[in-house]
mmCIF file of C-alpha atoms in Angstrom:
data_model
loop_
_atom_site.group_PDB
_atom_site.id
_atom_site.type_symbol
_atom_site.label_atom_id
_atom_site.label_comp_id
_atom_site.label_asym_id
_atom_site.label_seq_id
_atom_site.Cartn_x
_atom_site.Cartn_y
_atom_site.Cartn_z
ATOM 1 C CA UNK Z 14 14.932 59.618 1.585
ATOM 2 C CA UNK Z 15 12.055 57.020 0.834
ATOM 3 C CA UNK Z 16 12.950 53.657 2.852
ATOM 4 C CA UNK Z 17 11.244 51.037 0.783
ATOM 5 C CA UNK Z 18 10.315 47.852 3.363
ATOM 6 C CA UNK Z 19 11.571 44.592 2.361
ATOM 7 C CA UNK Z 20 9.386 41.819 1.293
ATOM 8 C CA UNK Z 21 8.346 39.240 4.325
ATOM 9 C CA UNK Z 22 9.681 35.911 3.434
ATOM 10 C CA UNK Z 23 7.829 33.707 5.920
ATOM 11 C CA UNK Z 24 6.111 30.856 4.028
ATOM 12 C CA UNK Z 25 9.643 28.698 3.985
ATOM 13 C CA UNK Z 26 11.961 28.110 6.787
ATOM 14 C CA UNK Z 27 15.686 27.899 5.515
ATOM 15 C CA UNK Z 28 17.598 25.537 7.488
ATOM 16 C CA UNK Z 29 21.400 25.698 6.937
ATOM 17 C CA UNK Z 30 24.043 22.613 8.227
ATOM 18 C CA UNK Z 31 27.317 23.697 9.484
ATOM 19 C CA UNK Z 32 30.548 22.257 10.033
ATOM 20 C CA UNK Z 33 33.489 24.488 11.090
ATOM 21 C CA UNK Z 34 32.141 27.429 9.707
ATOM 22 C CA UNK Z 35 34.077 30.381 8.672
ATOM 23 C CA UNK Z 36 32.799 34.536 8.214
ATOM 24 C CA UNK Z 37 30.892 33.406 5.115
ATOM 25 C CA UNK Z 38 28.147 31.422 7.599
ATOM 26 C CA UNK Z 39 27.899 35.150 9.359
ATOM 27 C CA UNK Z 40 27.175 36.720 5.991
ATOM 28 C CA UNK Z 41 24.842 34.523 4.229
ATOM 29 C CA UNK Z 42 22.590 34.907 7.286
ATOM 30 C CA UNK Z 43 22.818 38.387 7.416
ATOM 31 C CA UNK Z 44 22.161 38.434 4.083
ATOM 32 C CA UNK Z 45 19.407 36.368 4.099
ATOM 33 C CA UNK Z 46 17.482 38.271 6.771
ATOM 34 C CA UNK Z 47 18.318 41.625 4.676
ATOM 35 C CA UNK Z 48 16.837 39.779 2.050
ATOM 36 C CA UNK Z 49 13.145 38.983 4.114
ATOM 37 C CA UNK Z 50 13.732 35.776 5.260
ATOM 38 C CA UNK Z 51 11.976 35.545 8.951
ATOM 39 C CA UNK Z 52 12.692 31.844 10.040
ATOM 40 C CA UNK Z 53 16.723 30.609 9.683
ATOM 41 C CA UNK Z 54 17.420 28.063 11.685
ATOM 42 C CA UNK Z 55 21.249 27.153 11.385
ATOM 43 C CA UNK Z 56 22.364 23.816 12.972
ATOM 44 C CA UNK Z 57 26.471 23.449 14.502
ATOM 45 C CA UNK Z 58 27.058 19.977 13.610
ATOM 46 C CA UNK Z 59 29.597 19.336 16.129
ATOM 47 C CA UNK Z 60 31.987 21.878 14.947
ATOM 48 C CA UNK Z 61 35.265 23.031 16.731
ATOM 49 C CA UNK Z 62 35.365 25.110 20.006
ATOM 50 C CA UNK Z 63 37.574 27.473 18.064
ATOM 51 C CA UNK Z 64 34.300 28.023 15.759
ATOM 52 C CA UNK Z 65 31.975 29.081 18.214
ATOM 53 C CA UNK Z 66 32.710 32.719 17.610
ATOM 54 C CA UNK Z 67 30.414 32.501 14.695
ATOM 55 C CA UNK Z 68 27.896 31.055 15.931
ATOM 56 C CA UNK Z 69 27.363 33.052 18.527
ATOM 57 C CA UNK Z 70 27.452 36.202 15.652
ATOM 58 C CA UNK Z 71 25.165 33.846 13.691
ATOM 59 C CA UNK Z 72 22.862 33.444 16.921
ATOM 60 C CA UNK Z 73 22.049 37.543 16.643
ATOM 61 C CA UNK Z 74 20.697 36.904 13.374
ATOM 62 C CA UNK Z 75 18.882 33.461 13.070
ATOM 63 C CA UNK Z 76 15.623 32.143 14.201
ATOM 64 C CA UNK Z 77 17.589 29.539 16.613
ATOM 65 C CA UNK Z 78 20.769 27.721 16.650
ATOM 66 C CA UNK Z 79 20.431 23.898 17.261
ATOM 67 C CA UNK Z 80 23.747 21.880 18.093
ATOM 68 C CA UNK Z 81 25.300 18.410 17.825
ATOM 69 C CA UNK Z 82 27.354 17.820 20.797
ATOM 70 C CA UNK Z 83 29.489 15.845 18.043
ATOM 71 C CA UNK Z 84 29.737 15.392 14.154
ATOM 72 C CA UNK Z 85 27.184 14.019 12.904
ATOM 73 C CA UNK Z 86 27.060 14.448 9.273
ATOM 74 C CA UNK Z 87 25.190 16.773 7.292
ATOM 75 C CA UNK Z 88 22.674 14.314 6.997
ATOM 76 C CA UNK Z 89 22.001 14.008 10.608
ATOM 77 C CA UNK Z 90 21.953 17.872 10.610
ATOM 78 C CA UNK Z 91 19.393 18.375 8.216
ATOM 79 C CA UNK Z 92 17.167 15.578 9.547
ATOM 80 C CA UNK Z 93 17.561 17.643 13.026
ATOM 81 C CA UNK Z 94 16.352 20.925 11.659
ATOM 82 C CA UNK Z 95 14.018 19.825 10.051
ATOM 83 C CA UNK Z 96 12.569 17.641 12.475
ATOM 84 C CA UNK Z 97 12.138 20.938 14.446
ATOM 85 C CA UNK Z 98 10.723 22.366 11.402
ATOM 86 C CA UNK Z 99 7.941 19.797 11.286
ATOM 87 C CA UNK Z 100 7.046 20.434 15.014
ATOM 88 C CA UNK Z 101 7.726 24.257 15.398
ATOM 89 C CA UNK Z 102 6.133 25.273 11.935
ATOM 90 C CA UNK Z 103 3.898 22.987 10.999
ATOM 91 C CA UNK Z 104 1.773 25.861 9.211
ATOM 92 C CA UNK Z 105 4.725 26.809 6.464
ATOM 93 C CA UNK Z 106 5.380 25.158 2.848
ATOM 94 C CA UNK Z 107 8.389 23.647 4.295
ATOM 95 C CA UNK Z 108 11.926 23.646 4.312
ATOM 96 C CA UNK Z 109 14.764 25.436 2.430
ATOM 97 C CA UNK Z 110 18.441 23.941 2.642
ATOM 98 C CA UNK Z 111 21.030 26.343 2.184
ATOM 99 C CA UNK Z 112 25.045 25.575 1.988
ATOM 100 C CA UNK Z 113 27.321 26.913 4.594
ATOM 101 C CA UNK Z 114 30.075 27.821 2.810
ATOM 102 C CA UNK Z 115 28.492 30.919 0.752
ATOM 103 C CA UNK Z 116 27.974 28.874 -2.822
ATOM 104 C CA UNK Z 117 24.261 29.688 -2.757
ATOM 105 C CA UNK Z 118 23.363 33.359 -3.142
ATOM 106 C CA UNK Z 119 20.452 34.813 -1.283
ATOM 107 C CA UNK Z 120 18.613 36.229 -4.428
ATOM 108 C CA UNK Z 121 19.009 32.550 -5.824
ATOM 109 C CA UNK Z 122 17.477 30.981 -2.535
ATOM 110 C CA UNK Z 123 14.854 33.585 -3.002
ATOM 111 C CA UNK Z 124 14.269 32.196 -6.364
ATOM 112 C CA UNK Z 125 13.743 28.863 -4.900
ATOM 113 C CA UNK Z 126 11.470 30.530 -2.244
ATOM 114 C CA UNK Z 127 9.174 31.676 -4.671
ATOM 115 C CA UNK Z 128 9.206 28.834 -7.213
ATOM 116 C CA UNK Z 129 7.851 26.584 -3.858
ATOM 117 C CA UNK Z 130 5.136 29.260 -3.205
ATOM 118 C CA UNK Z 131 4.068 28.658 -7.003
ATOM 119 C CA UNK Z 132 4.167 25.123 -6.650
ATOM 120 C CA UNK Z 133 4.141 23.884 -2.750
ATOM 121 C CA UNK Z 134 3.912 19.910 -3.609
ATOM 122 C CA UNK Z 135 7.169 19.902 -5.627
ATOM 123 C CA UNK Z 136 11.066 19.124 -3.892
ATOM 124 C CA UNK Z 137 12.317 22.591 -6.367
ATOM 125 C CA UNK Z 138 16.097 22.105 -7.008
ATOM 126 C CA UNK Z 139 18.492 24.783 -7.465
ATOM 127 C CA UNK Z 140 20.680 23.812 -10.142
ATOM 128 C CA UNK Z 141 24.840 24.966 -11.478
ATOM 129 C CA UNK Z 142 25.585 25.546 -14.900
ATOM 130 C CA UNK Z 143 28.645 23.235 -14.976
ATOM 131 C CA UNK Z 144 29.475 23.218 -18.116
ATOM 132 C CA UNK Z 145 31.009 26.621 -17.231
ATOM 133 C CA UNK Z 146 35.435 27.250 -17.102
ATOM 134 C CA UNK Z 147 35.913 27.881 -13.515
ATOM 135 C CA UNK Z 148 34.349 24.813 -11.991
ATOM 136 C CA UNK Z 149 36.491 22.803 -9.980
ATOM 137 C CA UNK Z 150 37.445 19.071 -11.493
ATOM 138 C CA UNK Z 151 36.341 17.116 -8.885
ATOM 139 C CA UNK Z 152 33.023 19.107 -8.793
ATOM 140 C CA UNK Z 153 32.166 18.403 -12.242
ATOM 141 C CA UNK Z 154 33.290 15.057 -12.326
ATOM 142 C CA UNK Z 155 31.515 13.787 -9.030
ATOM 143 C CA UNK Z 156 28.167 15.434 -10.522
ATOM 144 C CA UNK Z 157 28.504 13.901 -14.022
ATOM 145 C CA UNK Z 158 29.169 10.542 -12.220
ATOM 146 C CA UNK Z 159 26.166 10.985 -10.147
ATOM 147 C CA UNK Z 160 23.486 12.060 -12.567
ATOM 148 C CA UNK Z 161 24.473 9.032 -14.668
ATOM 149 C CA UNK Z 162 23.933 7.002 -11.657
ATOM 150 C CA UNK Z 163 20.618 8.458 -10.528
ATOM 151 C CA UNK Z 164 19.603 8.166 -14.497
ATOM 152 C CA UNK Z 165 20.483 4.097 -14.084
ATOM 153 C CA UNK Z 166 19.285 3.864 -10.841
ATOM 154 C CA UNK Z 167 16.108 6.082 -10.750
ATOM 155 C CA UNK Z 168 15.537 7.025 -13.875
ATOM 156 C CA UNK Z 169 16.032 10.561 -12.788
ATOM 157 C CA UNK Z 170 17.676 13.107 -15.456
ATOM 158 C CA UNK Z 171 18.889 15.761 -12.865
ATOM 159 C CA UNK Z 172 21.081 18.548 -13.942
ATOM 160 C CA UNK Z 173 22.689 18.882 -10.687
ATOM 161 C CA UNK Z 174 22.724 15.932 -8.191
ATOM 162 C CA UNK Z 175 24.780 17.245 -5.479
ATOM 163 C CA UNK Z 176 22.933 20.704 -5.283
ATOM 164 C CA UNK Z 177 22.386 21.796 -1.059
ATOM 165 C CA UNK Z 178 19.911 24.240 -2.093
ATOM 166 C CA UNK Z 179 16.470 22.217 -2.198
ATOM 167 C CA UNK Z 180 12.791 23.778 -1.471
ATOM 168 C CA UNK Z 181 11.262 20.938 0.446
ATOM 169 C CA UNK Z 182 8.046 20.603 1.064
ATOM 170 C CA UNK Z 183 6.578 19.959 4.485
ATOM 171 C CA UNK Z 184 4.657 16.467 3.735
ATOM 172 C CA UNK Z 185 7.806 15.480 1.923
ATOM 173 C CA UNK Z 186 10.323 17.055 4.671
ATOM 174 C CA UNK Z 187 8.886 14.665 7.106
ATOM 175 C CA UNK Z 188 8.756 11.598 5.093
ATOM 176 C CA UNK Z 189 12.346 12.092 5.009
ATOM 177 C CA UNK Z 190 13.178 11.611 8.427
ATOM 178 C CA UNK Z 191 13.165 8.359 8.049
ATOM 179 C CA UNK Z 192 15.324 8.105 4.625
ATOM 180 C CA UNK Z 193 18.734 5.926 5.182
ATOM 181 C CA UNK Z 194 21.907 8.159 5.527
ATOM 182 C CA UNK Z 195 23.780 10.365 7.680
ATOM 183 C CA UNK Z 196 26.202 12.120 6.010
ATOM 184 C CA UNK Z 197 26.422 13.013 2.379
ATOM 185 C CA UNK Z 198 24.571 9.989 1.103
ATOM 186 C CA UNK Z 199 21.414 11.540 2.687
ATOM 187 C CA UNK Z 200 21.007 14.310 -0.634
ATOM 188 C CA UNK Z 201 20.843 11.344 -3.013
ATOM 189 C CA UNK Z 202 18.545 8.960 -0.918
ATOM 190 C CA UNK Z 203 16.250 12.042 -0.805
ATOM 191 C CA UNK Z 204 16.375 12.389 -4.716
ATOM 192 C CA UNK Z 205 15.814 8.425 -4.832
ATOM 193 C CA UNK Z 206 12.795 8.070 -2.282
ATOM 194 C CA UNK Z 207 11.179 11.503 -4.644
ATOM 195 C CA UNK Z 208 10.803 8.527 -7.507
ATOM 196 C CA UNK Z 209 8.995 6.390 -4.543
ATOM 197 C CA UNK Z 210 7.044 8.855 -3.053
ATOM 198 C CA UNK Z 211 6.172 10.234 -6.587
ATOM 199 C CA UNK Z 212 6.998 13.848 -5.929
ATOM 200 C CA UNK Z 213 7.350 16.002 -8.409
ATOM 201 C CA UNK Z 214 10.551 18.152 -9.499
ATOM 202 C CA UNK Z 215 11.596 21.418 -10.487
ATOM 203 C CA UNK Z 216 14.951 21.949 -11.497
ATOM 204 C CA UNK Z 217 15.202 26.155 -11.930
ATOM 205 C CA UNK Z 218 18.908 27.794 -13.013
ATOM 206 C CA UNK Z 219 21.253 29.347 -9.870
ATOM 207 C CA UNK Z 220 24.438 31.104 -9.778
ATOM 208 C CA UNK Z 221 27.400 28.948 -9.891
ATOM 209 C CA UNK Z 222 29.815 30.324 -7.044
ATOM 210 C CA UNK Z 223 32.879 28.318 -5.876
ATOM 211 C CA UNK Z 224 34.814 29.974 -3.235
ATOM 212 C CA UNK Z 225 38.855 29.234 -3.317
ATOM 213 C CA UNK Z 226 38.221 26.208 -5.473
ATOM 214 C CA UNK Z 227 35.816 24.887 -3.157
ATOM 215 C CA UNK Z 228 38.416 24.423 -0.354
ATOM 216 C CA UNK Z 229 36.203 24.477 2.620
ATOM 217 C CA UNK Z 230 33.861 21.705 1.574
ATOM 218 C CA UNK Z 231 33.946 18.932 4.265
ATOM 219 C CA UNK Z 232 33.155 15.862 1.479
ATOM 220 C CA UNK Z 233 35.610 13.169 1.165
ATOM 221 C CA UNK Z 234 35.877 12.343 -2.041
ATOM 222 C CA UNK Z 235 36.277 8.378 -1.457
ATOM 223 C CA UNK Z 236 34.792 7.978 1.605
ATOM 224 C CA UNK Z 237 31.848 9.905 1.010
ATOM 225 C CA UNK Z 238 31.490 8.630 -2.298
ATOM 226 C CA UNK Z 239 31.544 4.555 -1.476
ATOM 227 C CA UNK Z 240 28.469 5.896 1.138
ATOM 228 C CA UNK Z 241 26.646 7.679 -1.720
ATOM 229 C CA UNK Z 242 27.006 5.057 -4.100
ATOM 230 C CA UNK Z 243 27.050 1.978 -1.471
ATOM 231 C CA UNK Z 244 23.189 1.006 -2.841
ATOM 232 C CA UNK Z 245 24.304 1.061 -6.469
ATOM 233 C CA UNK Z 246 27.472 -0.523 -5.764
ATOM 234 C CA UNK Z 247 26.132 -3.169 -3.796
ATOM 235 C CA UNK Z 248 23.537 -4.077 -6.395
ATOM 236 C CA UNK Z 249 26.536 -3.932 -8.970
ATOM 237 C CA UNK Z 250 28.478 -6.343 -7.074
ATOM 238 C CA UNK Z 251 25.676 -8.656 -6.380
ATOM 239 C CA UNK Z 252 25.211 -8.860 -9.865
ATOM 240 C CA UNK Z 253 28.316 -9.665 -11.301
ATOM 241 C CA UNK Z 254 28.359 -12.365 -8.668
ATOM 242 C CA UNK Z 255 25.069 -13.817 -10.069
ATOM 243 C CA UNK Z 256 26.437 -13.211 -13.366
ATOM 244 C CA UNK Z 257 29.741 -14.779 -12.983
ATOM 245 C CA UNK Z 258 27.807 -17.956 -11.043
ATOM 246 C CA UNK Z 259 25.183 -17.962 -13.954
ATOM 247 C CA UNK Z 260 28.215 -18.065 -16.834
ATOM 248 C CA UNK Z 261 30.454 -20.539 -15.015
ATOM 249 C CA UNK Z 262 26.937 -22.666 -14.670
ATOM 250 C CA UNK Z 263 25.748 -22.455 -18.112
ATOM 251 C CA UNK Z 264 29.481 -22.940 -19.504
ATOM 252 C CA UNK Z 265 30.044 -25.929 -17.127
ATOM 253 C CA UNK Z 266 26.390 -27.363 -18.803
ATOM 254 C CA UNK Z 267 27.372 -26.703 -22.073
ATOM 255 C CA UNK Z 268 30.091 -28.881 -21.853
ATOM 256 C CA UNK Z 269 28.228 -31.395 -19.962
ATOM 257 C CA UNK Z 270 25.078 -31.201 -22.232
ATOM 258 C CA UNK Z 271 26.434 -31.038 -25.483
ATOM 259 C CA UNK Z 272 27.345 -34.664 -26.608
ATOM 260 C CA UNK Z 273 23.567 -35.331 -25.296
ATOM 261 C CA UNK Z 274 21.494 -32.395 -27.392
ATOM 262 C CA UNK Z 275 22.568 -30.807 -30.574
ATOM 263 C CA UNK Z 276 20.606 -27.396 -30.209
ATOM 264 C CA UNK Z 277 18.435 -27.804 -27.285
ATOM 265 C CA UNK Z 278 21.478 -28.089 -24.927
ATOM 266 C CA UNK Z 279 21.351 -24.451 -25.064
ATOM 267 C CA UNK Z 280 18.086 -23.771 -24.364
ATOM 268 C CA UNK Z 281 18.654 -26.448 -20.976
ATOM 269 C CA UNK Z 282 22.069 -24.990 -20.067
ATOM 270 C CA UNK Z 283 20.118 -21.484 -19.981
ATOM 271 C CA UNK Z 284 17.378 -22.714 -17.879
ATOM 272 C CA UNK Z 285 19.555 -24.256 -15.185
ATOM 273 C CA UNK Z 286 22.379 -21.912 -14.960
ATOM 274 C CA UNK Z 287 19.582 -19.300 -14.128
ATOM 275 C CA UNK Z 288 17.652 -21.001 -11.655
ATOM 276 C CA UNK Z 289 21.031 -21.590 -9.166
ATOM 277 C CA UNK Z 290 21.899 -18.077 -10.101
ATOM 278 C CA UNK Z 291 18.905 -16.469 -9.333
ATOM 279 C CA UNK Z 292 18.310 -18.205 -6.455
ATOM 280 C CA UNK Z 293 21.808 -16.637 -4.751
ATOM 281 C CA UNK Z 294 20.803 -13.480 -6.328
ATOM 282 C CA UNK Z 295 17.391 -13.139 -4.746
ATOM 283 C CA UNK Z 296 18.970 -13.946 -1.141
ATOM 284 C CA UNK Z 297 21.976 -11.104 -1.548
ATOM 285 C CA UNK Z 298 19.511 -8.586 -3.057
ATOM 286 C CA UNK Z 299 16.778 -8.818 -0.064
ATOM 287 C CA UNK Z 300 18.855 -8.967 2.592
ATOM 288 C CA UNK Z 301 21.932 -7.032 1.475
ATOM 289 C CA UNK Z 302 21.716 -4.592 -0.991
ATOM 290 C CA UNK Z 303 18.618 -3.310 -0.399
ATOM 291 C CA UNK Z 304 18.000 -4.593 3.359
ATOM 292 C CA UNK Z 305 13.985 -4.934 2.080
ATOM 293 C CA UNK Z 306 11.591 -6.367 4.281
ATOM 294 C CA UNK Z 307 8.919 -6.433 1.736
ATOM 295 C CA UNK Z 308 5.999 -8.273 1.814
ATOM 296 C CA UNK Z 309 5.796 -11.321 -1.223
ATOM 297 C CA UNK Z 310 9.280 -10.104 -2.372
ATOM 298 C CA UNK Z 311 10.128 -13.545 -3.228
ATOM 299 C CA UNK Z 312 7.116 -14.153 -5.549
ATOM 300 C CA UNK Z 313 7.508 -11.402 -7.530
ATOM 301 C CA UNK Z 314 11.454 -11.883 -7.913
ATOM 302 C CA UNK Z 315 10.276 -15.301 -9.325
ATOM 303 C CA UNK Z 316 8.177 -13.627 -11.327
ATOM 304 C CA UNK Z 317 10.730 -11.491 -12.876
ATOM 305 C CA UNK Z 318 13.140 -14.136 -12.544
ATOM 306 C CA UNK Z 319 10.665 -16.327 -15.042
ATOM 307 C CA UNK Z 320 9.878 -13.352 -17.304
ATOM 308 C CA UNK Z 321 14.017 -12.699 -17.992
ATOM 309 C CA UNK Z 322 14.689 -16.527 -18.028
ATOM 310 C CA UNK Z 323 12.246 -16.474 -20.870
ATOM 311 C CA UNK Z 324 13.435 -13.890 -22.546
ATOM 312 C CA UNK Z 325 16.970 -14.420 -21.949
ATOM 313 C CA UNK Z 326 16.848 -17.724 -23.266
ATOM 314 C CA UNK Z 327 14.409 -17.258 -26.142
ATOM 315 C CA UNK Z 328 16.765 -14.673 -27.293
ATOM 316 C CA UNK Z 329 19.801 -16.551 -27.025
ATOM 317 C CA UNK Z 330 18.375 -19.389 -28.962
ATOM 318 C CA UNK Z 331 17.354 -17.403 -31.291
ATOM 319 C CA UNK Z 332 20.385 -15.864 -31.811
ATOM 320 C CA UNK Z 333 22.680 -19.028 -31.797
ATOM 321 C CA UNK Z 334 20.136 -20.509 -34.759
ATOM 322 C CA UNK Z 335 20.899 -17.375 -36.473
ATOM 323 C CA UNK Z 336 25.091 -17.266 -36.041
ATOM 324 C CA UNK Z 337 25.456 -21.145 -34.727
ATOM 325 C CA UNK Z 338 28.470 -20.128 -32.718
ATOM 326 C CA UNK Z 339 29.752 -18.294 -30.159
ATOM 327 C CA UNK Z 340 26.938 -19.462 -27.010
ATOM 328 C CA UNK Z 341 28.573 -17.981 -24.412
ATOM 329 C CA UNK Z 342 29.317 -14.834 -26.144
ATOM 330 C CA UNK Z 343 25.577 -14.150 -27.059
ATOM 331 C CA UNK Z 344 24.525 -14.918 -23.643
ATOM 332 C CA UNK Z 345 26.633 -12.298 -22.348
ATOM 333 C CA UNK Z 346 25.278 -9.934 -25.317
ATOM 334 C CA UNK Z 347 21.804 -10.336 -24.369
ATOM 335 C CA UNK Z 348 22.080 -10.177 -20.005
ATOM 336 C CA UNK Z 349 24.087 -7.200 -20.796
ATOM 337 C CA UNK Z 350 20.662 -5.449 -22.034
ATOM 338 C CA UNK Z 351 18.440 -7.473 -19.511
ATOM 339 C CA UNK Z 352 20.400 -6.508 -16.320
ATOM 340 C CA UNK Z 353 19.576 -2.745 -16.556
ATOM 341 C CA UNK Z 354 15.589 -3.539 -16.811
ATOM 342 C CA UNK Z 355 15.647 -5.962 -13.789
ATOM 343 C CA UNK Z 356 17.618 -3.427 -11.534
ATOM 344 C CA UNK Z 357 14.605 -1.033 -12.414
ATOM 345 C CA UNK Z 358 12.387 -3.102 -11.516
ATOM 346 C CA UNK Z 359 13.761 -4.952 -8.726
ATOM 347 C CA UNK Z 360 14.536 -1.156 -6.977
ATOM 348 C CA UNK Z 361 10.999 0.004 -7.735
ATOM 349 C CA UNK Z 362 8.837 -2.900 -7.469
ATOM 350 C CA UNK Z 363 10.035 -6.116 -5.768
ATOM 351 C CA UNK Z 364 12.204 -4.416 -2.890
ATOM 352 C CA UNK Z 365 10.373 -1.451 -2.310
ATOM 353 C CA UNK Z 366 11.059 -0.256 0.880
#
């Protein structure tokens, strides 16, 4: 019988994060080395004693077994394999994260493999079809909440947010070593910081497998969520505080303004109400929400601040002229459409990190 020798996969290292693993860690690495893969490096992020069976089975098969003493999060995990990536193997593409659980198949990580040969500079996604029946509910919910927020917040239309299976590349694999997040949050900074660091993406089809209804996945749906969307969230809040201020101000000078001005009161009302609101907004934003240390922040948050005032007021003028009623009503109307733009630009320009 003719053996035919199996292809050597050696140009990525896959790097898989585990947590309490069960036999389907023991498999995908077998499977994986079957498949030509020469460097898997698994990492036991603090797991149980009671799982250490398998990771000694895992240990005959992978490239080397690195260990958390305790749970970290698979953020942590990732950032310590590759970490030894970028010092062991500093002459391969990069990195390939796999799932521990047995959702990513090793002819679809071989996909990925060979997409990030084509096309070394680019983070090359795997992405689910989850538009499919047997997807769990809160698997397709959490990634249709997600890729609307990374739309708003990056302006990054993703198929599959929460994918583990990513081809990294090496320049960009150490980059992210010092991206925020331990734990779950860590996947979306990385898709966030891609926008930053303008690396490209490719977003190629994979198997959608979901084992028991996804039972063994570690992610706490609340928890893990608030830390994904804590950024986001934050922002949101310190808006609505700026726009609440802003509203109460301009409602409070309205009153106070209008036996004084016929129209222009307005026009004033708009002017002042922004200025206190901004000025609490620019102090929340910098040192809360996005904890920036950027250099001549403050300028250009003016800046911005001036160029929406403008607007924001020209429009609303422009607007009452047109229906003579209902001030407060249009102002709402028109920082409704303004508040997306400045969180774009704010995020990508003013508090850069």
């Amino acid at each position: 019988m003719q053996m035919h020798s199996v292809e050597r996969l050696d140009e990525y290292v896959v790097l898989i994060p585990a947590y309490n693993p069960d036999q389907a860690l023991v498999t995908l690495v077998r499977e994986l080395k079957e498949t030509g893969f020469v460097h898997v490096i698994v990492v036991n992020d603090g797991s149980v004693e009671t799982s250490q069976t398998v990771f000694d089975e895992v240990g005959k098969w992978v490239t080397t077994v690195l260990v958390h003493e305790r749970n970290q999060g698979k953020g942590a995990a990732l950032k310590t394999g590759i970490r030894y990536v970028v010092e062991r193997f500093p002459g391969t593409h990069g990195v390939i994260t796999v799932d521990a659980d047995g959702q990513h198949l090793p002819e679809d990580v071989k996909s990925l493999y060979e997409a990030g040969v084509q096309r070394p500079h680019h983070l090359v996604m795997g992405c689910r079809d989850f538009s499919v029946a047997h997807i769990p509910f809160r698997s397709r919910f959490g990634n249709q909440m997600t890729r609307g927020v990374m739309l708003v917040g990056s302006g990054l239309r993703l198929k599959d947010t929460q994918t583990g299976l990513r081809a990294v590349p090496l320049r960009y694999a150490e980059q992210l070593l010092d991206v925020p997040g331990n734990r779950y949050e860590f996947e979306m900074n990385m898709l966030t910081f891609t926008k930053r660091w303008q690396v490209p993406i490719q977003q190629i089809p994979i198997q959608t497998v979901y084992v028991a209804e996804n039972a063994s996945s570690h992610f706490r749906p609340v928890i893990d969520s608030i830390l994904i969307y804590r950024m986001f969230l934050a922002y949101s809040l310190s808006s609505v505080a700026s726009f609440l201020l802003d509203i109460g101000a301009y409602a409070l000078f309205i009153i106070l303004l209008n036996p004084w001005f016929e129209t222009t009161h307005v026009l004033i009302a708009t002017v002042l109400a922004r200025i206190i609101s901004s000025l609490f907004n620019y102090v929340v934003n910098r040192k809360v929400v996005f904890d920036s240390k950027a250099r001549r922040a403050m300028p250009k948050y003016f800046g911005l601040v001036g160029l929406q005032m403008a607007l924001s007021a020209g429009l609303v003028y422009v607007l009452f002229l047109l229906f003579r009623d209902g001030e407060v009503w249009i102002k709402v109307f028109v920082d409704s459409l303004l508040f997306v733009v400045s969180y774009y630009i704010q995020k990508r320009w003013i508090f850069k990190r």
